[in-house]
Amino acid sequence: MRRYDLASGQQAKSIRGELEDLKLSIQSDDAEPEWVSRQMLDKHKRELEQAEADLEERLRAARLREEKIRQQERGRLRKRMKVADEEPDHSENDNAFLPDGDASDEEDNISPAVRALMKKWASRRKDDDTEPEEPTCTKIYYASRTHTQLSQFLGELRKTHYQSNARTVPLGSRKNLCINDDVKKGKYGADIDEACRALASEKDGKRCTYLPPPDEEAKMMDMRDHILSSPKDIEDLEGLGRQTATCPYYGTRRAIKQAELVTLPYNLLLQKRAREALGIDLTDHVVIVDEAHNLIDTILAVHTLPVSSTILRVSKTQVDLYRSKFRNRLKTKHVVHLTRLSVLLTALQKFTEAWANGNEDANENAKSDSSSGKKRPPQEELFGVAEFIRMLGAHAENINPLEIEKYLRESKIARKISGYSDKLADAAAASGIDPSKRAANARRKGVTPPLHAIESLLLALANPDEDGRIFLNKTGSPGAETVQLKYQLLNPSTHFREVVEKARSVVLAGGTMSPIGDFHTQLFSYLPSDRLVVYSCGHVVPKSNIRTIVLGKGPRGKTLEFKFGARGDEELIVELGQTVLNLTNLVPNGFVVFLPSYAFLSLVKTAWGKGENKILERLNILRASREWGRRERSQGLTYAHAYIQGLTGAILFAVVGAKLSEGLNFSDGLARAVAIVGLPFANLGSAELQARMKYVREHASSSGIDAGKELYENLCMRATNQSIGRAIRHRGDWAAIVFIDQRYGTPRIRSKLPGWIGTDLEVTDKFGEAMKNLGEFFRSKK
């Protein structure tokens, strides 16, 4: 398999590449005579050229078809008469809330066999009327974490000679691409996806004005051609959509087949339902995941689904009201499925209430209160999925969650139920005289329909039992507590495996992928080792532009080791302050200090601000700008502004793993030094982290390594390495990296640092010697 490029030069290059591969393969087989090898090459060349010609012919036919449609529409004089909307008002007619196709029951008396024949005949007619499919070509799907990162990538693409012939499509959600101002302002509800689907399914004057009807197909074709003509980002598409009065969301979907490069955010690639909704088929295509250090955590996050007890209660009420109102007008299949859904919601609601109240049937881990002797429920508890469903009771245990999820998804009845509930709420608010009720109703309508969350939860409950866990925890103040029920995915390979197995190749790319062991054990453990290739290269800057030092002791000789239990040690925090002051005297321009947590940042700020320490006071003298990264984006901009204005310098305190550690780049004078304080280990007491560690231990190969501990350390070091990577952003850049914790000098932690640091890491317990070496480094750069 290979990629077909339509530009003639790219075709020739692609063919030459294929022939070179085949030639090398033939040469490796010494048993073949030369004339046989030559014939094989000639035959393969003819096949490749014919494939290119066939593809070009299909594209030419598609263009002729499109031009014919355009000519027909230009020659057709239509008088579009504006007529009054004769549709009955939804407030007067409840038929609008019936499932599509259920307004009449004329098929109810038809036997299943006859109905099957009718469906088969309708399918044949549809196949006969279908136009030939648009030609497609092998694509690169390029995924990154945010649209900003994708826009940066497209900006770089525009600087290359490929930008003139690379057919590129940037994919986004309806929220990103919608140009209907009424939808964006919430006129049809806060859920843009639901509002869009509803307007797209309407007819005549109620249809979204930016979505051309089927008889204006040429308009959508023109939009597709505009999109493919040159690389565009999400902002460009919005402008194009407004200019052409055509929906860019549906335009990008239409352009996917003929695109050669498709950019998309992580969630659209990693969720099967999202890929299906967009019509993405990864079979034999190339997938590139940029910023892939986030990949495992992102897979787990997008498939982790929280549902509050409030959502359970509202969903149950809405389903019961709808079922009661339309029971006699719904087809039997709807009544059966809605009844099962109501039973399941009742069981979930009762279980969460019992757990919150400490009912022993729902809670086996309740603790005894020392004063009263009564058991009090824990704030957090974990259940296996099968165990959780069993504890819901016999009625719920016999219900298949996947069946209900499939019904909700295919019938789209959640939208109808939410619409009917909104109608009742509107009527109630309109009849009342209390303005606060109307305001509360408006706020309620600004929430995503609760049944959508239930639908996602039901899909998660159908996962294999060992792949995830159910977590229950309490939020809110005593007496007004809310229970959150959350499905936590533990096995990321389940959802990424389909991507790997369908795609021709998958490339995980990133500037700081270390440590990479988790990718082998958690994503690709089922693959043979010869299918995995790891390529790592050094930094683009010369070694003379980087100085890396581990400080094991401060200026007063106190050991620098910021373990969790020692972080409240004020003497240690003051020693850190003295260390930072000494570094500040040496570092020119900008200086970024990363701390392990927001809690520790607050402790530092408090201790340094005390009068006897005078650390903050001295920092004010040394640096014109001193920013603490609580409001990270605004603080980062203030910090950058201070540097750009050419003041005496600036220092920024940020937190590892937060926005500034990944979202912003501190190139050149914005960061002539980056200091990493402590090791940012996650909270080991977290039930979710414990579940992940237990899962990897149980599924690890017997190599003698504690897989749980390895995961725990890797989470810490991956976040650390991202913070390190904020500085030194191009070949001519230079900076010092200072690790303020003696543990960075241990072989185990040192081995998990980026490869480009390697053996050049200087580990010292002599603070004066470290300052001397750093001073020499900075003086050499003047």
Coordinates of C-alpha atoms in Angstrom, one line a residue, residues 45-334:
K45 CA 5.9 0.0 -12.9
R46 CA 3.0 -0.5 -15.4
E47 CA 0.7 -1.4 -12.6
L48 CA 1.6 1.7 -10.6
E49 CA 1.2 4.0 -13.6
Q50 CA -2.2 2.4 -14.4
A51 CA -3.3 2.9 -10.8
E52 CA -2.4 6.6 -11.1
A53 CA -4.2 6.9 -14.4
D54 CA -7.3 5.2 -13.0
L55 CA -7.4 7.5 -10.0
E56 CA -6.9 10.6 -12.2
E57 CA -9.7 9.3 -14.5
R58 CA -12.1 8.9 -11.5
L59 CA -11.3 12.4 -10.3
R60 CA -11.8 13.8 -13.8
A61 CA -15.2 12.1 -14.0
A62 CA -16.1 13.5 -10.6
R63 CA -15.2 17.0 -11.8
L64 CA -17.3 16.6 -14.9
R65 CA -20.3 15.4 -12.7
E66 CA -19.9 18.4 -10.5
E67 CA -19.7 20.8 -13.4
K68 CA -22.8 19.3 -14.9
I69 CA -24.7 19.8 -11.6
R70 CA -23.5 23.4 -11.5
Q71 CA -24.6 24.1 -15.1
Q72 CA -28.0 22.6 -14.4
E73 CA -28.5 24.8 -11.3
R74 CA -27.3 27.9 -13.2
G75 CA -29.7 27.2 -16.0
R76 CA -32.6 26.5 -13.8
L77 CA -34.6 29.7 -13.0
R78 CA -36.4 29.3 -9.8
K79 CA -38.8 31.5 -8.2
R80 CA -38.4 31.1 -4.5
M81 CA -41.7 32.3 -3.0
K82 CA -41.7 33.1 0.6
V83 CA -44.7 31.5 2.1
A84 CA -45.9 31.6 5.7
D85 CA -44.8 28.7 7.8
E86 CA -47.8 26.4 8.0
E87 CA -46.1 24.0 10.4
P88 CA -48.1 23.9 13.6
D89 CA -46.5 25.6 16.6
H90 CA -44.7 23.1 18.8
S91 CA -46.3 24.6 21.8
E92 CA -49.7 23.6 20.3
N93 CA -48.7 20.2 18.9
D94 CA -46.8 17.6 20.8
N95 CA -46.2 15.5 17.7
A96 CA -42.9 17.3 17.4
F97 CA -41.7 15.4 20.4
L98 CA -42.5 11.9 19.1
P99 CA -39.6 9.9 17.8
D100 CA -39.0 10.4 14.0
G101 CA -41.4 8.3 12.0
D102 CA -43.6 7.6 15.0
A103 CA -46.3 10.2 14.4
S104 CA -48.5 7.5 12.9
D105 CA -48.8 3.8 13.7
E106 CA -49.8 2.7 10.2
E107 CA -47.0 0.0 10.1
D108 CA -47.8 -1.5 13.5
N109 CA -50.1 -4.1 12.1
I110 CA -47.5 -5.3 9.5
S111 CA -45.8 -8.6 10.3
P112 CA -42.0 -8.6 11.0
A113 CA -41.5 -10.7 7.8
V114 CA -43.3 -8.2 5.6
R115 CA -41.5 -5.3 7.2
A116 CA -38.2 -7.0 6.5
L117 CA -39.1 -7.4 2.8
M118 CA -40.1 -3.7 2.6
K119 CA -36.8 -2.7 4.2
K120 CA -34.9 -4.9 1.8
W121 CA -36.7 -3.5 -1.3
A122 CA -36.2 0.1 -0.1
S123 CA -32.5 -0.6 0.3
R124 CA -32.2 -2.0 -3.2
R125 CA -33.9 1.1 -4.6
K126 CA -31.6 3.3 -2.7
D127 CA -28.5 1.4 -4.0
D128 CA -29.8 1.8 -7.6
D129 CA -30.2 5.6 -7.2
T130 CA -26.9 6.1 -5.5
E131 CA -24.3 8.2 -7.4
P132 CA -20.8 6.7 -7.8
E133 CA -18.7 7.3 -4.7
E134 CA -16.3 10.2 -4.8
P135 CA -12.7 9.0 -5.4
T136 CA -10.5 8.9 -2.3
C137 CA -6.7 8.7 -1.7
T138 CA -4.4 7.6 1.0
K139 CA -4.2 10.3 3.7
I140 CA -2.2 11.5 6.6
Y141 CA -4.3 12.1 9.7
Y142 CA -2.4 14.6 11.9
A143 CA -3.6 14.9 15.4
S144 CA -2.6 17.3 18.2
R145 CA -3.9 18.4 21.5
T146 CA -5.4 21.8 20.6
H147 CA -6.5 23.8 17.6
T148 CA -3.8 26.3 18.4
Q149 CA -1.1 23.6 17.9
L150 CA -2.8 22.5 14.7
S151 CA -2.9 26.1 13.4
Q152 CA 0.9 26.4 14.1
F153 CA 1.5 23.2 12.2
L154 CA -0.5 24.5 9.2
G155 CA 1.4 27.7 9.4
E156 CA 4.6 25.8 9.0
L157 CA 3.1 23.8 6.1
R158 CA 2.4 27.1 4.3
K159 CA 6.1 27.9 4.4
T160 CA 7.0 24.8 2.3
H161 CA 6.6 24.1 -1.4
Y162 CA 3.9 21.5 -0.5
Q163 CA 1.4 24.2 0.3
S164 CA 0.5 24.6 -3.4
N165 CA -0.6 21.0 -4.0
A166 CA -1.4 19.5 -0.6
R167 CA -5.1 19.1 -0.3
T168 CA -5.6 19.8 3.4
V169 CA -8.7 19.7 5.6
P170 CA -8.8 20.9 9.3
L171 CA -11.5 19.1 11.2
G172 CA -13.2 20.6 14.3
S173 CA -16.4 20.2 16.3
R174 CA -19.6 22.1 15.6
K175 CA -18.7 24.4 18.5
N176 CA -15.5 25.4 16.7
L177 CA -17.0 25.7 13.2
C178 CA -20.6 26.8 13.6
I179 CA -21.3 30.2 11.9
N180 CA -25.0 30.4 12.8
D181 CA -25.1 33.2 15.4
D182 CA -28.5 32.2 16.7
V183 CA -27.1 28.7 17.5
K184 CA -23.9 30.1 19.0
K185 CA -25.9 32.5 21.2
G186 CA -28.0 29.6 22.6
K187 CA -31.3 30.5 21.0
Y188 CA -31.9 26.8 20.4
G189 CA -30.3 25.6 23.6
A190 CA -26.8 25.6 24.9
D191 CA -25.9 22.2 23.3
I192 CA -24.6 23.3 19.9
D193 CA -24.4 19.7 18.7
E194 CA -28.1 19.1 19.4
A195 CA -29.2 22.4 18.0
C196 CA -27.2 21.8 14.8
R197 CA -28.7 18.3 14.3
A198 CA -32.2 19.6 14.9
L199 CA -31.8 22.4 12.4
A200 CA -30.2 20.2 9.8
S201 CA -33.1 17.8 9.9
E202 CA -35.7 20.5 9.5
K203 CA -37.3 21.4 6.2
D204 CA -38.2 24.6 4.3
G205 CA -37.7 27.8 6.3
K206 CA -36.8 26.0 9.5
R207 CA -33.6 24.4 8.2
C208 CA -30.3 26.1 9.0
T209 CA -29.7 28.8 6.4
Y210 CA -26.0 27.9 6.1
L211 CA -26.7 24.2 5.2
P212 CA -27.6 23.9 1.5
P213 CA -30.6 21.5 0.8
P214 CA -30.0 18.5 -1.4
D215 CA -31.1 20.2 -4.5
E216 CA -28.3 22.8 -4.1
E217 CA -25.5 20.3 -4.0
A218 CA -23.3 22.5 -6.1
K219 CA -23.0 25.0 -3.3
M220 CA -21.5 22.4 -1.0
M221 CA -19.2 21.2 -3.7
D222 CA -17.9 24.8 -4.2
M223 CA -17.3 24.9 -0.4
R224 CA -15.4 21.7 -0.6
D225 CA -13.2 22.9 -3.4
H226 CA -12.5 26.2 -1.6
I227 CA -11.4 24.2 1.5
L228 CA -9.1 21.9 -0.5
S229 CA -7.6 24.7 -2.6
S230 CA -5.0 25.7 0.0
P231 CA -4.1 24.9 3.7
K232 CA -6.6 26.6 6.0
D233 CA -7.0 26.6 9.8
I234 CA -10.2 26.8 11.8
E235 CA -10.2 30.6 11.8
D236 CA -9.8 30.6 8.0
L237 CA -12.8 28.3 7.7
E238 CA -15.0 30.5 9.7
G239 CA -14.2 33.4 7.5
L240 CA -14.7 31.3 4.4
G241 CA -18.1 30.0 5.7
R242 CA -19.4 33.5 6.3
Q243 CA -18.1 34.7 2.9
T244 CA -19.8 31.9 1.0
A245 CA -22.8 31.6 3.4
T246 CA -22.1 27.8 3.6
C247 CA -21.5 25.7 6.7
P248 CA -17.8 25.0 7.2
Y249 CA -18.5 22.0 9.5
Y250 CA -20.4 20.1 6.9
G251 CA -18.0 21.4 4.2
T252 CA -15.0 19.9 6.0
R253 CA -16.9 16.5 6.3
R254 CA -17.6 16.6 2.6
A255 CA -13.9 17.4 1.8
I256 CA -12.4 14.5 3.8
K257 CA -12.5 11.9 1.0
Q258 CA -10.5 13.9 -1.5
A259 CA -8.1 15.3 1.1
E260 CA -4.5 14.2 1.4
L261 CA -3.8 15.7 4.8
V262 CA -6.4 15.9 7.6
T263 CA -5.7 17.7 10.8
L264 CA -7.8 17.1 13.9
P265 CA -7.7 17.4 17.7
Y266 CA -7.1 14.4 19.8
N267 CA -10.7 13.8 20.9
L268 CA -11.9 13.4 17.2
L269 CA -9.3 10.8 16.6
L270 CA -9.5 8.8 19.8
Q271 CA -13.2 8.4 20.2
K272 CA -14.8 5.9 17.9
R273 CA -18.2 7.6 18.0
A274 CA -16.6 10.9 16.9
R275 CA -14.8 9.2 14.0
E276 CA -18.0 7.6 12.9
A277 CA -19.9 10.9 13.1
L278 CA -17.3 12.6 10.8
G279 CA -17.1 9.7 8.4
I280 CA -13.4 9.0 9.2
D281 CA -12.2 5.6 8.1
L282 CA -8.5 5.1 9.1
T283 CA -8.1 1.9 7.1
D284 CA -4.7 1.9 5.3
H285 CA -4.1 5.6 6.1
V286 CA -1.2 7.1 8.1
V287 CA -1.8 8.5 11.6
I288 CA 0.6 11.0 13.2
V289 CA 0.0 11.9 16.8
D290 CA 1.9 15.0 17.8
E291 CA 2.6 16.0 21.4
A292 CA 2.2 12.3 22.0
H293 CA 3.5 12.5 25.6
N294 CA -0.1 13.4 26.4
L295 CA -1.6 10.4 24.5
I296 CA -2.1 7.9 27.3
D297 CA -3.6 10.4 29.7
T298 CA -5.8 11.8 27.0
I299 CA -7.2 8.4 26.0
L300 CA -8.0 7.7 29.7
A301 CA -9.5 11.2 30.1
V302 CA -11.8 11.2 27.1
H303 CA -13.2 7.8 28.1
T304 CA -13.6 8.7 31.8
L305 CA -17.3 9.6 32.3
P306 CA -18.6 11.4 35.4
V307 CA -22.4 11.5 36.2
S308 CA -23.7 13.3 39.2
S309 CA -26.6 12.3 41.4
T310 CA -28.4 15.4 40.1
I311 CA -28.1 14.3 36.5
L312 CA -29.5 10.8 37.5
R313 CA -32.4 12.4 39.2
V314 CA -33.2 14.9 36.4
S315 CA -32.9 12.1 33.8
K316 CA -35.2 9.8 35.6
T317 CA -37.8 12.5 36.0
Q318 CA -37.6 13.5 32.3
V319 CA -37.9 9.9 31.1
D320 CA -40.9 9.2 33.3
L321 CA -42.7 12.4 32.3
Y322 CA -42.2 11.6 28.6
R323 CA -43.2 8.0 29.0
S324 CA -46.3 8.9 30.8
K325 CA -47.3 11.5 28.3
F326 CA -46.7 9.5 25.1
R327 CA -47.1 5.9 26.3
N328 CA -50.2 5.4 24.1
R329 CA -48.7 7.0 21.0
L330 CA -45.3 5.3 21.1
K331 CA -44.4 2.2 19.2
T332 CA -43.9 -0.9 21.4
K333 CA -40.1 -0.9 21.0
H334 CA -39.9 2.6 22.4

